[in-house]
Amino acid sequence: MEVLETPASATAMPPADASDEQFAEAARLAAAKKQAPPVNAAGSELFGSFLLGRDEFSLPASCIREVVNYPEKMSTLPLSPPFLEGMFTLRGTVIPVINLARLFKPDADASNPSQVIAIIDFEQVLVGILFDTTGEILRVRPEQRSTLYYEGENVHGVIAGTILLAGGSRLLQILDASALIHIENVPQVLALRAANQKQSDLHFKTQNARRQCVSFHVGASSFAFEMEAIQEIIRVPELQPSILNSKLCLGRINFRGTQVGVVDFSTLLNAPRAEQQATPDQRIVLARIGDASVGFLVDSVDSIISFFSSELLPIPLLSKARAGMFGGCISQPGVGEIIFLNHHEIFSRTEIVEMRRGHSNLYPEEEKLAGQSQGAAQGQREAKKIQRRVYISFQLENTFAVEIRQIREIIDFSDNFIRPPGMPACMLGILNLRQQMISIIDLRGLYQMPPLADTAQAKILIVERGDERYGLLVDAVEDIMTIADNNRFPTPKLARNASSTDLRSEMEEVVDIIAEDGTRRTLSVFECEAFLQRLAREMPENGQLQ
């Protein structure tokens, strides 16, 4: 048997750091050879070869989209099988990455940045396979191939057959893409992709399509809940023990007269935390799911993110475990991939009923006493139809509160600004945020405060006024809290001084809150419109705010 190893039969695959044009050219040459095979190569097929350790594997060239270097950031996808290394975004598409070594040997080493990723196309969904290096593009005749058969009609191994070259001294294992990749939600991925495509031309213009979510960290992964799902975010109080028969339930808290179960999010993701002791950054995110309130213990609450529906990228899933909870992926420059959660699908209906009714049935006296202690005040609030509003507290020398509806989003501080000449002293520069120009205002400079020494915790609050967008640099963002309107009061006139440079002197209202330790705090309420009026006075006559 003659093996075709001449240049006409083996085309070198471009290196992993090659440009898209080089990959495209290699694919064009391979396709040209396939369309015009030599006479003695009738029925031959093109394969791409890859090395993993001492083994050589191959995949049909028709399913290989491209080969890329290992990404700078690989995000962990929870509840995934052990061989799924993680995911990353490539030109607006979420790519799950399979560690082939762990597929064969579960305790094999994790991936490393020196490896390459072969992107294969499976039912119009892209998936990455980890290899050590690329090899060649080979033209293989039928007699050089053998097919493996497995016992049982429904048994399919990931090795579809072998290729023998060099007189039998070179063996390549053929990978079966369809057996290797079990994408559970292909229809949902394609449907979401099609819907997003229709909106792509409008998502910068259609203001009502914008959505907001709150992002948080659990372990190495970043997640987000839609704003409408969140009732409140609180520091971790002392959790009451619960005898509720659920592995998910960490304990319970009394939330305004109702016993609410607290779920450790890391346990929900099947990734128990190594350290059970609470840390200062941990928070409980209280979410409304169906007709039940559920608390989620998370490692930290990070930011508020504004996005359009068309920016939500579908995630190809390799597991059915709570698959409905993964609503998509939001890719943020400098942050990475944020897994957007569909809060309606996190729990089964049985789990929700168990947590909602279970605590009420197990601890009726505590709930009754709590309800009695709050009954009179609650009746007054209902009689007056007093509303509750969600606020963000932030630091700028002192602590302030601002209604969350006045903030479009919150981003980490970055000095990657454009600095046009002739800017007012209070302007740091202009930031390009997802193709929208944001004027960054230094609040410390505006109110004659000393510069912030450490910007590690600094954040930028994005606000809008008509078509203009401004970023307000603050020292840090603390909490998200819900406060009733009857705890909001006018600022005493003696405390207001129009000539003062103290930011608090310009605030017309304050809110009264009770901290976790029972102490009361009074925070000045930051009003964006009043601030913009102050900013307009500081701008030159041809400034944008005039």
XYZ file of C-alpha atoms in Angstrom:
546
model
C 0.000 0.000 0.000
C 1.479 3.281 -1.047
C 1.171 6.096 1.459
C 0.812 9.617 0.072
C 3.351 11.630 2.031
C 4.522 13.905 -0.736
C 3.751 17.656 -0.629
C 0.777 16.936 -2.862
C -0.713 14.707 -0.208
C 0.100 16.571 3.019
C -0.482 20.275 3.470
C 1.140 21.889 6.508
C -1.383 23.392 8.893
C -0.744 27.052 9.753
C 0.738 27.742 13.193
C -1.648 28.590 16.027
C -0.562 32.233 16.031
C -1.239 32.637 12.345
C -3.653 35.289 11.187
C -7.196 34.630 10.042
C -6.031 35.254 6.468
C -3.441 32.462 6.749
C -6.040 30.030 8.090
C -8.416 31.015 5.315
C -5.715 30.493 2.698
C -4.889 27.040 4.089
C -8.552 26.096 4.021
C -8.839 27.379 0.436
C -5.873 25.296 -0.706
C -7.205 22.209 1.081
C -10.625 22.689 -0.490
C -9.069 23.133 -3.924
C -7.205 19.839 -3.574
C -10.387 18.144 -2.444
C -12.270 19.438 -5.468
C -9.553 18.310 -7.895
C -7.990 15.119 -6.484
C -5.324 13.252 -8.451
C -6.402 10.192 -10.344
C -4.977 7.738 -7.817
C -6.687 9.529 -4.919
C -10.309 8.892 -5.866
C -12.495 8.785 -2.753
C -9.807 10.327 -0.544
C -10.736 12.586 2.368
C -8.967 15.484 4.046
C -8.050 15.314 7.747
C -6.318 17.703 10.123
C -3.833 16.138 12.543
C -3.045 17.207 16.115
C -0.650 16.054 18.831
C -1.580 15.418 22.461
C 1.330 14.052 24.437
C 2.711 11.095 22.473
C -0.567 10.436 20.680
C -1.585 11.788 17.292
C -5.236 12.482 16.558
C -7.120 13.609 13.497
C -10.415 15.273 12.649
C -12.156 15.599 9.285
C -11.025 18.891 7.783
C -14.636 19.696 6.913
C -15.519 20.198 10.601
C -12.408 22.224 11.550
C -13.224 25.937 11.560
C -9.820 27.268 12.707
C -7.044 26.842 15.273
C -6.422 29.535 17.903
C -4.027 30.120 20.763
C -5.083 29.556 24.350
C -7.124 32.625 25.443
C -5.926 35.069 28.075
C -8.927 34.214 30.257
C -10.796 30.929 30.449
C -14.045 31.141 32.438
C -15.256 28.145 34.410
C -18.706 26.878 33.438
C -20.426 25.470 36.543
C -22.128 22.085 36.658
C -20.145 21.010 33.618
C -18.550 17.584 33.120
C -14.937 17.217 34.356
C -13.518 17.247 30.842
C -14.979 20.695 30.074
C -12.061 23.048 30.731
C -14.146 26.222 30.530
C -15.347 28.726 27.964
C -14.214 31.907 26.252
C -15.604 34.299 23.671
C -14.260 34.444 20.131
C -15.567 37.218 17.874
C -18.964 37.337 19.577
C -19.424 33.574 20.045
C -19.125 31.572 23.273
C -16.744 28.625 22.786
C -16.843 25.744 25.317
C -13.433 24.038 25.475
C -13.001 20.272 25.910
C -9.873 18.921 27.586
C -9.360 15.792 25.494
C -6.775 14.390 27.911
C -9.296 14.424 30.764
C -11.880 12.795 28.555
C -9.620 9.746 28.372
C -8.156 10.069 31.868
C -10.188 12.099 34.435
C -7.151 12.875 36.613
C -5.078 14.194 33.705
C -3.428 17.601 34.005
C -5.421 20.776 33.501
C -4.853 22.886 30.435
C -1.885 25.240 30.091
C -1.370 28.434 28.051
C 1.066 26.735 25.671
C -1.697 24.564 24.224
C -3.787 25.344 21.154
C -7.515 25.021 20.576
C -9.022 23.516 17.460
C -12.420 25.103 16.834
C -14.813 22.616 15.308
C -18.285 23.255 13.931
C -20.970 20.952 15.292
C -24.498 21.580 14.012
C -23.623 25.268 13.527
C -22.331 25.484 17.119
C -18.610 26.061 17.693
C -16.681 23.978 20.244
C -12.962 23.975 21.074
C -10.746 20.906 21.543
C -7.445 21.251 23.431
C -4.269 19.900 21.849
C -0.560 20.391 22.455
C 0.303 21.322 18.867
C -1.109 21.258 15.369
C 0.122 18.884 12.708
C -0.742 18.641 9.028
C -3.650 18.613 6.646
C -3.575 15.086 5.213
C -5.264 13.534 2.198
C -6.195 10.002 3.196
C -7.285 7.260 0.818
C -10.032 4.797 1.857
C -7.585 1.885 2.157
C -5.508 3.850 4.663
C -8.449 4.108 7.036
C -10.081 1.625 9.360
C -13.378 1.990 11.240
C -14.040 0.960 14.833
C -17.337 -0.685 15.719
C -18.801 -0.771 19.245
C -21.087 -3.376 20.735
C -24.655 -2.141 20.919
C -26.453 0.184 18.545
C -26.478 3.082 21.013
C -22.828 2.818 22.027
C -20.547 5.320 20.326
C -16.945 5.942 21.366
C -15.068 9.142 20.672
C -12.568 7.227 18.535
C -14.204 6.509 15.192
C -11.262 4.688 13.619
C -7.603 4.949 12.711
C -5.353 6.121 9.909
C -2.166 4.193 9.086
C 0.650 6.039 7.322
C 4.337 5.409 6.555
C 3.867 1.720 5.962
C 1.980 1.249 9.212
C 4.604 2.928 11.418
C 2.486 6.048 11.945
C -0.933 5.699 13.586
C -3.497 8.495 13.917
C -6.696 8.084 15.918
C -9.747 9.578 14.197
C -11.989 11.544 16.548
C -15.741 11.354 16.032
C -16.996 14.923 16.446
C -20.631 13.871 16.876
C -19.723 11.386 19.636
C -17.184 13.710 21.224
C -19.518 16.685 21.628
C -22.959 16.308 23.147
C -24.400 19.807 22.906
C -27.635 19.609 24.881
C -29.186 22.916 23.835
C -28.387 23.349 20.132
C -31.966 24.469 19.266
C -31.954 27.114 22.007
C -28.517 28.383 20.942
C -29.590 28.736 17.321
C -32.917 30.351 18.260
C -31.250 32.945 20.510
C -28.586 33.622 17.882
C -31.264 34.203 15.227
C -33.239 36.510 17.500
C -30.120 38.497 18.361
C -29.211 38.851 14.697
C -32.546 40.543 13.987
C -31.893 43.052 16.757
C -28.243 43.719 15.917
C -28.967 46.720 13.685
C -31.155 48.368 16.306
C -29.571 47.650 19.666
C -27.668 50.947 19.814
C -30.794 52.911 18.907
C -33.560 51.140 20.791
C -33.340 52.503 24.321
C -36.206 50.408 25.676
C -34.327 47.209 24.775
C -31.686 47.951 27.387
C -31.649 45.724 30.435
C -29.806 45.857 33.743
C -28.302 43.141 35.883
C -26.207 42.857 39.041
C -23.029 40.813 38.727
C -21.440 38.779 41.507
C -18.617 36.299 41.981
C -18.755 32.725 43.223
C -15.413 30.971 43.148
C -13.627 31.694 39.890
C -16.800 32.459 37.930
C -18.794 35.653 37.494
C -22.606 35.579 37.351
C -25.443 38.063 37.018
C -29.106 38.289 38.011
C -31.539 40.511 36.146
C -32.335 43.581 38.220
C -36.047 42.749 38.399
C -35.265 39.525 40.256
C -33.370 41.188 43.104
C -35.225 42.282 46.209
C -32.246 43.330 48.276
C -28.542 42.686 48.800
C -27.396 42.506 52.413
C -24.295 41.716 54.394
C -24.234 38.231 55.865
C -26.124 38.214 59.182
C -26.008 35.420 61.709
C -27.823 32.564 60.011
C -30.356 30.634 62.037
C -30.041 26.843 61.881
C -32.563 25.001 59.764
C -33.676 21.399 59.888
C -35.156 21.683 56.435
C -34.347 18.528 54.534
C -32.356 20.073 51.686
C -28.691 19.853 50.772
C -28.927 23.306 49.253
C -30.158 25.123 52.340
C -27.355 26.738 54.367
C -29.674 28.206 57.011
C -32.413 30.792 57.320
C -32.924 34.464 58.029
C -35.937 36.508 59.028
C -36.666 38.881 56.166
C -39.430 41.318 57.128
C -41.466 38.744 59.004
C -40.854 35.839 56.651
C -38.486 32.923 57.144
C -36.230 32.863 54.074
C -33.944 29.985 53.237
C -30.333 30.835 52.340
C -28.649 28.803 49.626
C -24.877 28.572 49.317
C -24.428 29.337 45.627
C -21.170 27.372 45.487
C -23.013 24.252 46.696
C -25.702 24.864 44.083
C -22.938 24.847 41.472
C -21.471 21.647 42.917
C -18.289 23.482 43.925
C -18.279 23.655 47.750
C -16.056 26.397 49.093
C -12.919 25.303 50.905
C -13.376 27.894 53.666
C -16.739 28.034 55.392
C -15.926 31.110 57.476
C -17.585 34.273 56.207
C -15.427 36.948 54.610
C -16.094 40.718 54.614
C -16.902 40.684 50.896
C -19.576 38.001 51.118
C -23.172 39.059 50.573
C -26.624 37.520 50.530
C -28.540 38.295 47.359
C -32.259 38.119 48.097
C -34.127 37.205 44.926
C -37.792 36.734 44.154
C -38.337 33.438 42.360
C -41.948 32.709 41.586
C -43.876 33.421 44.769
C -40.913 32.729 47.041
C -37.991 34.754 48.360
C -34.628 32.963 48.318
C -31.295 34.158 49.665
C -28.080 33.288 47.818
C -24.747 33.439 49.613
C -22.139 34.749 47.148
C -18.461 35.622 47.500
C -18.860 39.253 46.435
C -21.235 41.588 44.607
C -19.315 43.300 41.852
C -21.215 45.740 39.698
C -24.315 46.838 37.830
C -24.208 46.102 34.111
C -26.326 47.561 31.358
C -26.776 45.476 28.218
C -29.007 44.978 25.224
C -30.786 41.687 24.588
C -28.811 41.343 21.357
C -25.552 41.338 23.373
C -26.572 38.203 25.281
C -24.539 35.360 23.792
C -25.938 31.790 23.903
C -23.872 29.221 25.818
C -23.518 25.755 24.246
C -24.016 23.350 27.153
C -22.442 19.916 27.522
C -24.544 18.992 30.536
C -28.239 18.879 31.414
C -27.655 19.703 35.100
C -29.844 22.755 35.814
C -29.304 23.750 32.188
C -32.272 26.123 32.266
C -30.516 28.459 34.711
C -27.889 29.515 32.155
C -29.599 32.286 30.226
C -26.529 33.310 28.242
C -23.198 35.074 28.489
C -22.330 38.771 28.664
C -18.800 39.553 27.514
C -17.343 42.647 29.180
C -13.989 44.150 28.060
C -11.488 43.929 30.889
C -13.852 41.752 32.951
C -14.338 38.667 30.840
C -17.366 36.434 30.539
C -20.295 36.916 32.913
C -22.816 34.077 33.058
C -26.311 35.549 32.937
C -28.737 33.511 35.022
C -32.386 32.868 34.316
C -33.663 33.121 37.876
C -36.967 31.420 36.975
C -35.126 28.192 36.113
C -32.586 27.920 38.936
C -34.753 25.648 41.047
C -37.367 23.094 40.298
C -40.892 23.845 41.421
C -40.552 21.187 44.123
C -37.440 22.856 45.546
C -39.162 26.250 45.622
C -42.213 24.879 47.434
C -39.956 23.049 49.888
C -38.013 26.180 50.782
C -41.037 28.493 50.902
C -43.499 26.305 52.786
C -40.951 24.228 54.653
C -39.585 27.061 56.780
C -43.036 28.481 57.454
C -44.211 25.063 58.671
C -41.053 24.311 60.664
C -40.770 27.686 62.390
C -44.319 29.073 62.598
C -43.885 30.717 66.003
C -40.841 32.738 64.938
C -42.615 33.884 61.802
C -45.730 34.719 63.781
C -43.799 36.767 66.359
C -41.876 38.580 63.646
C -45.095 39.281 61.806
C -46.728 40.679 64.992
C -43.766 42.957 65.727
C -43.992 44.396 62.237
C -47.762 44.251 61.850
C -48.622 47.755 63.007
C -45.878 49.420 60.970
C -46.760 47.298 57.964
C -50.421 48.309 58.255
C -49.483 51.973 58.307
C -47.259 51.557 55.247
C -50.013 49.820 53.346
C -52.558 52.459 54.384
C -50.312 55.233 53.128
C -49.222 53.153 50.118
C -45.627 53.918 50.945
C -43.281 52.651 48.281
C -39.882 51.096 48.691
C -36.970 52.166 46.525
C -33.671 50.511 45.747
C -30.526 52.512 46.503
C -26.804 52.084 45.958
C -24.488 53.349 48.679
C -21.081 54.662 47.606
C -18.056 56.286 49.201
C -16.704 59.746 48.395
C -14.931 60.688 51.630
C -18.364 60.089 53.220
C -21.095 57.584 52.385
C -23.923 58.616 50.053
C -27.007 56.889 48.652
C -28.321 57.170 45.102
C -31.448 55.614 43.643
C -30.512 52.724 41.419
C -32.865 53.893 38.672
C -30.664 56.976 38.195
C -27.616 54.820 37.441
C -27.327 53.178 34.055
C -24.469 50.884 35.108
C -21.343 50.659 37.269
C -17.916 49.815 35.852
C -14.454 49.383 37.333
C -12.139 52.383 37.262
C -9.768 52.497 34.317
C -7.377 55.238 33.246
C -7.693 54.246 29.599
C -9.133 57.643 28.706
C -8.931 59.882 25.690
C -7.767 63.291 26.932
C -8.729 66.062 24.494
C -7.054 69.430 25.078
C -8.895 72.225 26.839
C -10.951 70.040 29.166
C -12.230 71.474 32.478
C -10.128 70.538 35.479
C -12.881 68.265 36.837
C -12.906 66.085 33.704
C -10.546 63.137 33.585
C -11.213 62.408 29.918
C -13.482 60.510 27.558
C -13.955 56.744 27.732
C -15.125 54.570 24.841
C -17.588 52.184 26.461
C -18.924 49.708 23.918
C -18.936 52.287 21.104
C -20.482 54.992 23.278
C -18.406 57.970 24.426
C -18.584 58.666 28.173
C -17.310 61.909 29.769
C -15.536 60.908 33.008
C -15.995 63.385 35.872
C -13.629 63.460 38.860
C -16.011 64.177 41.747
C -13.106 64.772 44.107
C -11.695 67.389 41.777
C -15.106 68.990 41.293
C -15.632 69.340 45.050
C -12.019 70.302 45.837
C -11.176 67.096 47.691
C -7.649 65.654 47.733
C -6.968 63.014 45.034
C -7.762 59.406 45.887
C -4.536 57.689 46.943
C -5.601 54.115 46.128
C -7.965 53.470 43.200
C -8.131 49.687 43.695
C -11.757 49.896 44.878
C -12.734 52.898 42.760
C -15.793 52.647 40.507
C -17.396 54.738 37.783
C -21.155 55.355 37.975
C -22.609 55.818 34.474
C -25.509 58.296 34.291
C -27.434 59.689 31.316
C -28.972 63.005 30.424
C -30.666 62.891 27.058
C -28.114 61.694 24.531
C -25.162 62.540 26.797
C -23.535 60.024 29.140
C -21.304 60.808 32.102
C -19.143 58.640 34.320
C -18.811 59.738 37.957
C -15.630 58.543 39.648
C -16.269 57.474 43.272
C -13.996 55.914 45.889
C -15.967 52.669 46.195
C -19.441 51.163 45.899
C -20.697 49.538 49.096
C -24.167 47.989 49.044
C -27.506 47.734 47.306
C -30.380 48.276 49.714
C -34.141 48.735 49.702
C -35.480 51.648 51.789
C -39.077 52.674 52.383
C -40.094 56.210 51.447
C -41.077 56.945 55.046
C -37.371 56.677 55.926
C -36.473 59.486 53.515
C -36.497 63.023 54.953
C -35.657 66.575 53.848
C -32.216 67.779 54.868
C -32.408 70.448 57.602
C -31.892 73.902 56.095
C -29.107 74.684 58.550
C -27.115 71.759 57.125
C -27.325 73.132 53.579
C -24.863 75.737 52.410
C -24.774 76.651 48.739
C -21.299 78.167 49.080
C -19.793 75.071 50.675
C -17.623 72.680 48.689
C -18.841 69.751 50.814
C -20.964 67.516 48.591
C -23.359 66.817 51.465
C -24.328 70.471 51.693
C -25.955 70.252 48.259
C -28.086 67.215 49.047
C -31.724 68.099 49.731
C -32.748 64.766 51.283
C -31.378 62.036 53.519
C -32.343 58.402 54.149
C -32.352 56.710 57.519
C -31.185 53.080 57.531
C -30.563 50.459 60.201
C -27.253 48.607 59.952
C -26.822 44.883 60.636
C -25.616 45.610 64.172
C -28.790 47.607 64.926
C -27.160 51.043 64.729
C -28.813 53.747 62.644
C -27.082 55.560 59.781
C -28.177 58.665 57.956
C -26.983 59.018 54.366
C -27.298 62.033 52.101
C -29.231 61.225 48.911
C -27.267 62.008 45.770
C -29.509 63.389 43.020
C -27.993 63.105 39.547
C -30.020 65.967 38.083
C -28.903 68.394 40.808
C -25.320 67.265 40.286
C -25.532 67.841 36.528
C -26.804 71.352 37.181
C -23.769 71.963 39.385
C -21.537 70.522 36.694
C -23.088 72.837 34.081
C -22.003 75.829 36.163
C -18.444 74.536 36.175
C -18.300 73.914 32.434
C -17.250 76.609 29.919
C -19.994 78.413 28.019
C -19.672 76.064 25.041
C -19.732 72.990 27.284
C -22.066 70.112 26.578
C -24.301 70.817 29.573
C -25.186 74.377 28.624
